[in-house]
mmCIF file of C-alpha atoms in Angstrom:
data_model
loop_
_atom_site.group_PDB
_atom_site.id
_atom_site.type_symbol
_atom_site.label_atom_id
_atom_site.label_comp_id
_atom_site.label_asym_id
_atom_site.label_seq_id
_atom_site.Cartn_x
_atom_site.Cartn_y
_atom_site.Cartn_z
ATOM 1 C CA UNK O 801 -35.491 18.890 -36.755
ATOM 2 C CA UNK O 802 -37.121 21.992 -36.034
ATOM 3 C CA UNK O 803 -41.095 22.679 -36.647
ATOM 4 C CA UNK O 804 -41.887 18.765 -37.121
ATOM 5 C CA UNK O 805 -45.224 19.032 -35.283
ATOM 6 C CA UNK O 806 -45.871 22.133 -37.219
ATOM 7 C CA UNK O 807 -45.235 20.026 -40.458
ATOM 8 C CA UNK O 808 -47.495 17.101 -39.188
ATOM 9 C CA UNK O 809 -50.283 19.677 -37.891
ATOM 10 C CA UNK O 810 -50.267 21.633 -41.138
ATOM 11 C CA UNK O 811 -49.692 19.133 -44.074
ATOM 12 C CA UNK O 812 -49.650 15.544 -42.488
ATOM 13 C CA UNK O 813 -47.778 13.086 -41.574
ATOM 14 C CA UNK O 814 -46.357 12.547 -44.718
ATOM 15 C CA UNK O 815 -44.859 15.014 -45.515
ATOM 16 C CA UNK O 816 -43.312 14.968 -41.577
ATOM 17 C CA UNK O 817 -41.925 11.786 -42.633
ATOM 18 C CA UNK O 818 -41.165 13.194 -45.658
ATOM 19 C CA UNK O 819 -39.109 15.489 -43.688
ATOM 20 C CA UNK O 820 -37.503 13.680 -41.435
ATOM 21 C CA UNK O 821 -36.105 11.393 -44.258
ATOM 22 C CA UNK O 822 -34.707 14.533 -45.851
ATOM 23 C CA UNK O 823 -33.112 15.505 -42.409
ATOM 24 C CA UNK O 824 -31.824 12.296 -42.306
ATOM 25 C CA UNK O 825 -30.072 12.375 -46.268
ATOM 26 C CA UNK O 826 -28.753 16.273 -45.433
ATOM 27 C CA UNK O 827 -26.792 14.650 -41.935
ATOM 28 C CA UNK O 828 -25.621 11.994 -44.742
ATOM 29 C CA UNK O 829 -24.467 14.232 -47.162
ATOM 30 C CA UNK O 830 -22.989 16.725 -44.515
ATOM 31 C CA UNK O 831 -20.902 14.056 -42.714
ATOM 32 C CA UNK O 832 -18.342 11.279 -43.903
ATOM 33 C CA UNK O 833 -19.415 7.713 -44.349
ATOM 34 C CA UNK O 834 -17.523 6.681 -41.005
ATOM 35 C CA UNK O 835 -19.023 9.098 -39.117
ATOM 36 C CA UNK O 836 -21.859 7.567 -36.839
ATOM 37 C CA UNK O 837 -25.361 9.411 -37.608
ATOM 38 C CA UNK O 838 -28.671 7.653 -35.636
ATOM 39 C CA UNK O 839 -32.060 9.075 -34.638
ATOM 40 C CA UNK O 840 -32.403 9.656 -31.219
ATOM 41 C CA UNK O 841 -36.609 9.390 -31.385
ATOM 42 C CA UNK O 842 -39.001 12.021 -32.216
ATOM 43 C CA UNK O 843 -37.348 14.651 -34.225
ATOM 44 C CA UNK O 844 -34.043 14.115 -32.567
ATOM 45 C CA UNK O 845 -30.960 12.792 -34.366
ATOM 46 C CA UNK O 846 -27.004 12.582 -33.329
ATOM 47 C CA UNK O 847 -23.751 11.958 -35.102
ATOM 48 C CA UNK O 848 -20.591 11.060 -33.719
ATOM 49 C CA UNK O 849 -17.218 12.317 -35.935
ATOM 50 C CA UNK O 850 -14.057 11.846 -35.324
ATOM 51 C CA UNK O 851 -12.321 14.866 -36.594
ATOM 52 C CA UNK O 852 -8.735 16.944 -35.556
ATOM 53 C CA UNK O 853 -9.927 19.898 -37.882
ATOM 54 C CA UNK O 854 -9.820 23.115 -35.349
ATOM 55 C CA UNK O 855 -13.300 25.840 -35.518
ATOM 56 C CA UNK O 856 -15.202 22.139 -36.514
ATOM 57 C CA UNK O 857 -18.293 23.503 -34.975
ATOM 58 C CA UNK O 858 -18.769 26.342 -37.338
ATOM 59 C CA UNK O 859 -17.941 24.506 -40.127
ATOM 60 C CA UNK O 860 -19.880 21.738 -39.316
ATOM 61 C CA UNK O 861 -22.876 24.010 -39.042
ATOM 62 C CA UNK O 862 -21.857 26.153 -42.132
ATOM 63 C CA UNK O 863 -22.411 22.542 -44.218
ATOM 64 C CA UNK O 864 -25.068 22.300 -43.207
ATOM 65 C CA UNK O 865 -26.978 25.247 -44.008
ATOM 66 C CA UNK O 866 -25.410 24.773 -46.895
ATOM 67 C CA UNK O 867 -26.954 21.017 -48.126
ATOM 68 C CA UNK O 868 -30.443 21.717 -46.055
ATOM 69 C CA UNK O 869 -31.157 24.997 -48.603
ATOM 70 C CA UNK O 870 -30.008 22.727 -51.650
ATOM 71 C CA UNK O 871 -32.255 19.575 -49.900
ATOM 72 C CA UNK O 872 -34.934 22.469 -49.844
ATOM 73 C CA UNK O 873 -34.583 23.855 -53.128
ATOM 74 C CA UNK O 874 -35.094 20.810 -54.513
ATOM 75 C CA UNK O 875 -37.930 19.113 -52.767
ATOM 76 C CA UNK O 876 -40.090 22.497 -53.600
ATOM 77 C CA UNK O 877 -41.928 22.314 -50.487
ATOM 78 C CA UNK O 878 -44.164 24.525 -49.117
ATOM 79 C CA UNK O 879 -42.601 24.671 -45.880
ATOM 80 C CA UNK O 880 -38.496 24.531 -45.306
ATOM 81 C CA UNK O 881 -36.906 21.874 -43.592
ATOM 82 C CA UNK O 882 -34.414 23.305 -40.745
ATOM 83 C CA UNK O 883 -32.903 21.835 -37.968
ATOM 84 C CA UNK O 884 -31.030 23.280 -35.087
ATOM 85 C CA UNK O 885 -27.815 22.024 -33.869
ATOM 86 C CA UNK O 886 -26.211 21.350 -30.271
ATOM 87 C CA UNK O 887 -22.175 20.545 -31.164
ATOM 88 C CA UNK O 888 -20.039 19.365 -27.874
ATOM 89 C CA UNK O 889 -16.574 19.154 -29.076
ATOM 90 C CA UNK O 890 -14.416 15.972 -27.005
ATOM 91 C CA UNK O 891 -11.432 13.805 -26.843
ATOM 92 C CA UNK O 892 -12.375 10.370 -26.134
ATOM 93 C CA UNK O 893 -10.916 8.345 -23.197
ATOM 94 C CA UNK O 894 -11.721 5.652 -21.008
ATOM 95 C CA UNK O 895 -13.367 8.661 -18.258
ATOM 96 C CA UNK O 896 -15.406 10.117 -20.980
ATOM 97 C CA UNK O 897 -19.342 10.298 -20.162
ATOM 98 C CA UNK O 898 -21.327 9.914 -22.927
ATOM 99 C CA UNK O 899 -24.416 11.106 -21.289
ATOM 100 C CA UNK O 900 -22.711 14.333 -20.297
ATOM 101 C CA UNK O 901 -21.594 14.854 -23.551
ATOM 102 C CA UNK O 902 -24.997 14.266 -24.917
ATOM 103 C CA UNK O 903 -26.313 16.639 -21.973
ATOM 104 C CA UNK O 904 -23.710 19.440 -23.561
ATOM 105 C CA UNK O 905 -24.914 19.254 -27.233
ATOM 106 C CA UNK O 906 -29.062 18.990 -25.370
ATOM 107 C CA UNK O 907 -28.211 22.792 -24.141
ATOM 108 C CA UNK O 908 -26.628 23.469 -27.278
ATOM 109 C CA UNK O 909 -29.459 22.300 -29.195
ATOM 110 C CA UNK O 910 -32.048 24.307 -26.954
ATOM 111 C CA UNK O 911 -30.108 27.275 -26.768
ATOM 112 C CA UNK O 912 -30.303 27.745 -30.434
ATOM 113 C CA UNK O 913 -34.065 26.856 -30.521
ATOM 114 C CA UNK O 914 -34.275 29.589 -28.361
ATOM 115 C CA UNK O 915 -32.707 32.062 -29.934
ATOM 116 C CA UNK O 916 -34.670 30.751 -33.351
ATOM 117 C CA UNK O 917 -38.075 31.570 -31.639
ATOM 118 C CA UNK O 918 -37.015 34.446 -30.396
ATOM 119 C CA UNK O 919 -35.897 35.773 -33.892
ATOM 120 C CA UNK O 920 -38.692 34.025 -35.856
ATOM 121 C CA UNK O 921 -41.342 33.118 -34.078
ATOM 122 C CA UNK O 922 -42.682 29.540 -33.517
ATOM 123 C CA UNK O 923 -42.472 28.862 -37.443
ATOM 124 C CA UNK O 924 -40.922 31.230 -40.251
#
């Protein structure tokens, strides 16, 4: 999730439960019910899907945007939940390394952080 702390600073802790839960329902509504979504800690979630579709990644992310601006349109918050996304793209075997993998989607993740607070600032 991005801006939690801003969320919690700004209009309590509430609402960046609040918030969380909501990231939580748009990774729900974004992936399949055998896909495997968990929080990671903090403001940190992952999902594992299996998938053969080819260009997943964009339209993974394009879903996304998607349900989060319906999740915020409807909540009618003062502040829009967003959440940046680190995809890492595998075939599972026996020599897969699911820390690596995880390590992948981390730069992913920060990488588009980045660029975020580069374009928008710290919050928009």
């Amino acid at each position: 999730m991005d801006n939690l702390k801003y969320v919690n600073d700004k209009f309590g802790h509430d609402e960046g439960d609040f918030s969380l839960r909501e990231i939580a329902q748009v990774l729900r509504d974004a992936f399949r019910d055998n896909d495997i979504i968990g929080r990671m800690g903090g403001d940190e979630f992952i999902v594992f899907a299996m998938t053969q579709i080819s260009d997943y990644e964009k339209q993974i992310k394009d879903r996304i945007v998607m349900i989060t601006r319906k999740h915020n349109d409807a909540a009618g918050k003062p502040y829009p939940i967003e959440m940046s996304t680190g995809i890492c793209e595998f075939t599972c075997d026996a020599g897969v390394d699911i820390h690596e993998i995880i390590d992948k989607a981390d730069e992913k993740l920060y990488k588009e952080k980045a660029e975020k607070k580069a374009k928008y600032g710290s919050y928009r």
